[in-house]
JSON list of C-alpha atoms in Angstrom, two decimals:
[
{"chain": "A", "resi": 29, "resn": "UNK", "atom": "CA", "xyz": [118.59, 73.77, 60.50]},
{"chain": "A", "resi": 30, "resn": "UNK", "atom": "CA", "xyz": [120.28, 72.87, 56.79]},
{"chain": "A", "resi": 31, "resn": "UNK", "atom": "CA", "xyz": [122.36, 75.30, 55.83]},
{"chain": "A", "resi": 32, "resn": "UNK", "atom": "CA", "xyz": [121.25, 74.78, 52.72]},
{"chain": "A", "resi": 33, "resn": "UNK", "atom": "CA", "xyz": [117.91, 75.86, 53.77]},
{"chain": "A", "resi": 34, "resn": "UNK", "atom": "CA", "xyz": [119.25, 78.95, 54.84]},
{"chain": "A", "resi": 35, "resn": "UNK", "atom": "CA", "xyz": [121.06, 79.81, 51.56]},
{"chain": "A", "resi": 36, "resn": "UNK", "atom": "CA", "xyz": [118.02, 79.45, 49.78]},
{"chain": "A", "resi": 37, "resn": "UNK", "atom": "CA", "xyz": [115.98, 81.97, 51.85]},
{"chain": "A", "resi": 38, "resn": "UNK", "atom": "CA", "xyz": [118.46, 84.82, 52.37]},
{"chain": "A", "resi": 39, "resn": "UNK", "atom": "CA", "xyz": [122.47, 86.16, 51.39]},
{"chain": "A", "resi": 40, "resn": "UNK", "atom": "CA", "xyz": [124.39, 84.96, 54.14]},
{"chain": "A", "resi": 41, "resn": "UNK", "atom": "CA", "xyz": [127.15, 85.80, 56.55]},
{"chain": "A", "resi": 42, "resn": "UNK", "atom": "CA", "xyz": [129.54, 82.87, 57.47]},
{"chain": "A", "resi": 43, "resn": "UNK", "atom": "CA", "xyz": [132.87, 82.03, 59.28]},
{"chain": "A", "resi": 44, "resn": "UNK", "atom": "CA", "xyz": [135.27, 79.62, 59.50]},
{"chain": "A", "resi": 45, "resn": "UNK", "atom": "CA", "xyz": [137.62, 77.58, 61.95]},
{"chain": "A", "resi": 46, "resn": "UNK", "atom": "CA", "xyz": [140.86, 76.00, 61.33]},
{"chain": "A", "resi": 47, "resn": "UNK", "atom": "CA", "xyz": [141.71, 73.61, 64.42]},
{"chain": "A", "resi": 48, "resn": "UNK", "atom": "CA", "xyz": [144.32, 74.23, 66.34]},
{"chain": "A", "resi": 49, "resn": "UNK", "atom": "CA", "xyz": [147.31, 71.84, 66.32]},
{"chain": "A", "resi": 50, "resn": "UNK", "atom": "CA", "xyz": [147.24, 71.04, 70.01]},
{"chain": "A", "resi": 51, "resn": "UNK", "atom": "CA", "xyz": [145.05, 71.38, 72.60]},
{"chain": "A", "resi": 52, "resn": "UNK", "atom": "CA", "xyz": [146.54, 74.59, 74.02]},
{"chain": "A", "resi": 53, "resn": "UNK", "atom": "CA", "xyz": [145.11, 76.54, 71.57]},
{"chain": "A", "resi": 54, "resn": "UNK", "atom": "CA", "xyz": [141.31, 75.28, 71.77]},
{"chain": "A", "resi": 55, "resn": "UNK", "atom": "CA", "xyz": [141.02, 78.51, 74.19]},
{"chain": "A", "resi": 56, "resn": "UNK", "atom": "CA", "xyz": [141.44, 81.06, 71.71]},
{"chain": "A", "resi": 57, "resn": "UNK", "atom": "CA", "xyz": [139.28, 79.68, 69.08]},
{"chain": "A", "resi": 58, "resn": "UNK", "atom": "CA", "xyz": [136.41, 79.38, 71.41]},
{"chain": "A", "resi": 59, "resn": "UNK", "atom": "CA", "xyz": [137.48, 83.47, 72.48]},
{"chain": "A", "resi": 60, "resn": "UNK", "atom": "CA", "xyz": [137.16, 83.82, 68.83]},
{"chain": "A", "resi": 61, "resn": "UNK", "atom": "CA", "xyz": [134.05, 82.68, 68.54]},
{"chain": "A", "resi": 62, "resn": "UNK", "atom": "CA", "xyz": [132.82, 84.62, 71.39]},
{"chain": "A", "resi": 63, "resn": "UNK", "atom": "CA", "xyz": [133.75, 87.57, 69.76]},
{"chain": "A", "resi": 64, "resn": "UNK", "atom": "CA", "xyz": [132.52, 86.51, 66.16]},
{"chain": "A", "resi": 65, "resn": "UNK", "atom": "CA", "xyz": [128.93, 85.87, 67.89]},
{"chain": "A", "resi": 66, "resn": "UNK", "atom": "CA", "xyz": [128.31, 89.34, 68.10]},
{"chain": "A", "resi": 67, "resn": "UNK", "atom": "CA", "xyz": [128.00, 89.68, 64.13]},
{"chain": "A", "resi": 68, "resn": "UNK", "atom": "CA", "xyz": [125.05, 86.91, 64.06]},
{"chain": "A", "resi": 69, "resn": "UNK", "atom": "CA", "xyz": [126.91, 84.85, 61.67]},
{"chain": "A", "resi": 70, "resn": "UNK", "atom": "CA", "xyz": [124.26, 82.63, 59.41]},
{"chain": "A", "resi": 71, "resn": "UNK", "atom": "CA", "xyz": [126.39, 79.77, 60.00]},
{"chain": "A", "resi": 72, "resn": "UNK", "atom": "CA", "xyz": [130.11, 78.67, 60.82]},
{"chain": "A", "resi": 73, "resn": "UNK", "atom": "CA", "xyz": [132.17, 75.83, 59.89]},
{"chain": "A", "resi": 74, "resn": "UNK", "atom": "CA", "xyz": [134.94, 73.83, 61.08]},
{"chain": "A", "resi": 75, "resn": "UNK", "atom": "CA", "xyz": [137.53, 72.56, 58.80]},
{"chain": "A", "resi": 76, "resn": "UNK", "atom": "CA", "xyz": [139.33, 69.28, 59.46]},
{"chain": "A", "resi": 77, "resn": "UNK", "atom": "CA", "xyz": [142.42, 69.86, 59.74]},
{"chain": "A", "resi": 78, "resn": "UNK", "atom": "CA", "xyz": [145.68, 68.84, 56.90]},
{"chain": "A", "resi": 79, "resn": "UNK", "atom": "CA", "xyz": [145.64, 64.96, 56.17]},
{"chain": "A", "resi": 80, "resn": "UNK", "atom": "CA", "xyz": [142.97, 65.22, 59.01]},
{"chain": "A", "resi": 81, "resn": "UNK", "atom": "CA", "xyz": [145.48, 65.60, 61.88]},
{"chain": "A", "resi": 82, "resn": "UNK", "atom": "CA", "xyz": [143.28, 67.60, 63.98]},
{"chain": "A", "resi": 83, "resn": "UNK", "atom": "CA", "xyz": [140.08, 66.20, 63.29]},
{"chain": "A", "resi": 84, "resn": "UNK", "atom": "CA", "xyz": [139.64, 64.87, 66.87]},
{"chain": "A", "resi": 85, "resn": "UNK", "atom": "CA", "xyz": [139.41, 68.92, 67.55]},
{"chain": "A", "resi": 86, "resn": "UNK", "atom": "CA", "xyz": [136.74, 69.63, 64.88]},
{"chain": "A", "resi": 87, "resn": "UNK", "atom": "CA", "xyz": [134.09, 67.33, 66.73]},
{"chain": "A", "resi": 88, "resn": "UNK", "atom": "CA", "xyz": [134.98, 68.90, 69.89]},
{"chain": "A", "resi": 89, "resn": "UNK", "atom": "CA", "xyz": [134.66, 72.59, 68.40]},
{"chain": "A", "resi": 90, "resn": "UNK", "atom": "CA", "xyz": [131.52, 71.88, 66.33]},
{"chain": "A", "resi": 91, "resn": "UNK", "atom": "CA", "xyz": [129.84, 70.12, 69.39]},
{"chain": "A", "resi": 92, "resn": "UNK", "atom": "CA", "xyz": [130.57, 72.98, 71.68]},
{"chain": "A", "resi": 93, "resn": "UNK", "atom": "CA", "xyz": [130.03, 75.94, 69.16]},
{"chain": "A", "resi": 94, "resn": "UNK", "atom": "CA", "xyz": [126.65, 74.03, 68.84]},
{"chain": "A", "resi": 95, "resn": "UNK", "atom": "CA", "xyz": [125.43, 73.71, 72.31]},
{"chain": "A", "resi": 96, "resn": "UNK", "atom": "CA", "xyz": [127.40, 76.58, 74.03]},
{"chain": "A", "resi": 97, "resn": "UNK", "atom": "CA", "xyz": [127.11, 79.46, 71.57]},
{"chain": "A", "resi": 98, "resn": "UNK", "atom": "CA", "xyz": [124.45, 78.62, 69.88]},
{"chain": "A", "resi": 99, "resn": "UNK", "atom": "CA", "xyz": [125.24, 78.98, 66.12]},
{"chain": "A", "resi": 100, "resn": "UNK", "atom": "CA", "xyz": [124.41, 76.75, 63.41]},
{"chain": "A", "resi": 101, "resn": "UNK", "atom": "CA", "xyz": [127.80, 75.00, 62.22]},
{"chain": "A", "resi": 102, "resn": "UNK", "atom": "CA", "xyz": [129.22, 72.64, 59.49]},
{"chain": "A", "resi": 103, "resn": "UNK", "atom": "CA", "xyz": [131.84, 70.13, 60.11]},
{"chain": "A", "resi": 104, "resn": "UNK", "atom": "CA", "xyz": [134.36, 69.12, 57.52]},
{"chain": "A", "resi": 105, "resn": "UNK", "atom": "CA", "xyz": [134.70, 65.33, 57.15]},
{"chain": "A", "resi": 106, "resn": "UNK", "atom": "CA", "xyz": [137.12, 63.87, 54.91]},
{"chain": "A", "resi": 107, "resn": "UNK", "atom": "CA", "xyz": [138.12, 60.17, 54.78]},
{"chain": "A", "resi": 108, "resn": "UNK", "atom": "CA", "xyz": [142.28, 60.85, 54.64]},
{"chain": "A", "resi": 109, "resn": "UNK", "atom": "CA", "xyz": [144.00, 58.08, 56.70]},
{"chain": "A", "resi": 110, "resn": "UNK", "atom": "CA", "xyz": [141.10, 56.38, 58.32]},
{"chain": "A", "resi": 111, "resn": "UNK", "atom": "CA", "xyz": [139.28, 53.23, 57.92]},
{"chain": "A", "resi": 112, "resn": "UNK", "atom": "CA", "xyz": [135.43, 53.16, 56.59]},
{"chain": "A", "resi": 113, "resn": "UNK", "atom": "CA", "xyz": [134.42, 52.35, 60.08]},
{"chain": "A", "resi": 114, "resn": "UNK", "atom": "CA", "xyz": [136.20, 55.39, 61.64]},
{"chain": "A", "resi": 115, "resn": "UNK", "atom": "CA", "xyz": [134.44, 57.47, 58.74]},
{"chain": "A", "resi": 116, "resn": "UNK", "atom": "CA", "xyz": [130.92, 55.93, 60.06]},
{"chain": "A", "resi": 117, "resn": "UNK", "atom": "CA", "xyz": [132.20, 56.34, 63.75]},
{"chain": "A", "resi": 118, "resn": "UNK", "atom": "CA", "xyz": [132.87, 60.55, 63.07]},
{"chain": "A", "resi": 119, "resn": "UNK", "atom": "CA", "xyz": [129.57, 60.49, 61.40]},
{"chain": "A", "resi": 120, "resn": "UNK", "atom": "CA", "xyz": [127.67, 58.77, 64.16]},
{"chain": "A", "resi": 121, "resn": "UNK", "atom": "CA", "xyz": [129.14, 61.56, 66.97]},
{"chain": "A", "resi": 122, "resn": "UNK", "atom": "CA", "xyz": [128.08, 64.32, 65.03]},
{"chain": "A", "resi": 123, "resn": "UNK", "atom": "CA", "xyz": [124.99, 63.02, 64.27]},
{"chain": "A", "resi": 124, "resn": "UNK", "atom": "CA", "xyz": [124.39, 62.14, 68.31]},
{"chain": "A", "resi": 125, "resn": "UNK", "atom": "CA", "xyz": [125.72, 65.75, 68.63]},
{"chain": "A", "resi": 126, "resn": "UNK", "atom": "CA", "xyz": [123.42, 67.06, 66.95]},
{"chain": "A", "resi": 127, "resn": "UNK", "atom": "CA", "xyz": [125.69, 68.57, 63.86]},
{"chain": "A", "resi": 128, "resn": "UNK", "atom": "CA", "xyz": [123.04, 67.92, 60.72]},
{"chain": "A", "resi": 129, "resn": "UNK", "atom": "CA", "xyz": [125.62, 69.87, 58.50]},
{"chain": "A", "resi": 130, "resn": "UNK", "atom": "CA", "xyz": [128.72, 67.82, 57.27]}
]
């Protein structure tokens, strides 16, 4: 679903993720998440990370809060430091993820 379809039908509850900075620390966010579920967010989103240095880590936590906990989510996508075709490359993932919000 857009989640711009879902801010035009009702007030909305939403929550955001920073990426960690290595991959130690993808276990808590994903325990975070967990325990954020039980509010029934409207939607999260994933930020990408300064100068996009973990953006590798939004995909991953945008795929997985997709598919394993079920909430809508919006990835942040900025072009910082990377060539057009790694822009379209991000884009395609998401899109083959699923993601519809960017």
């Amino acid at each position: 679903m857009k989640i711009k379809d879902i801010l035009d039908s009702t007030r909305t509850i939403s929550c955001e993720f920073f990426p960690p900075k290595t991959a130690e620390g993808m276990d808590a966010v994903f325990r975070a998440v967990d325990r954020l579920k039980a509010f029934r967010p409207d939607f999260v989103s994933v930020t990408y990370g300064a100068g996009g240095s973990t953006r590798g880590f939004t995909e991953e936590i945008v795929t997985r809060i997709k598919t394993e906990a079920e909430l809508e989510v919006m990835a942040h996508q900025t072009s910082i430091g990377q060539t057009k075709e790694e822009v379209h490359n991000s884009l395609a993932r998401l899109e083959t993820a699923g993601i519809e919000n960017v």
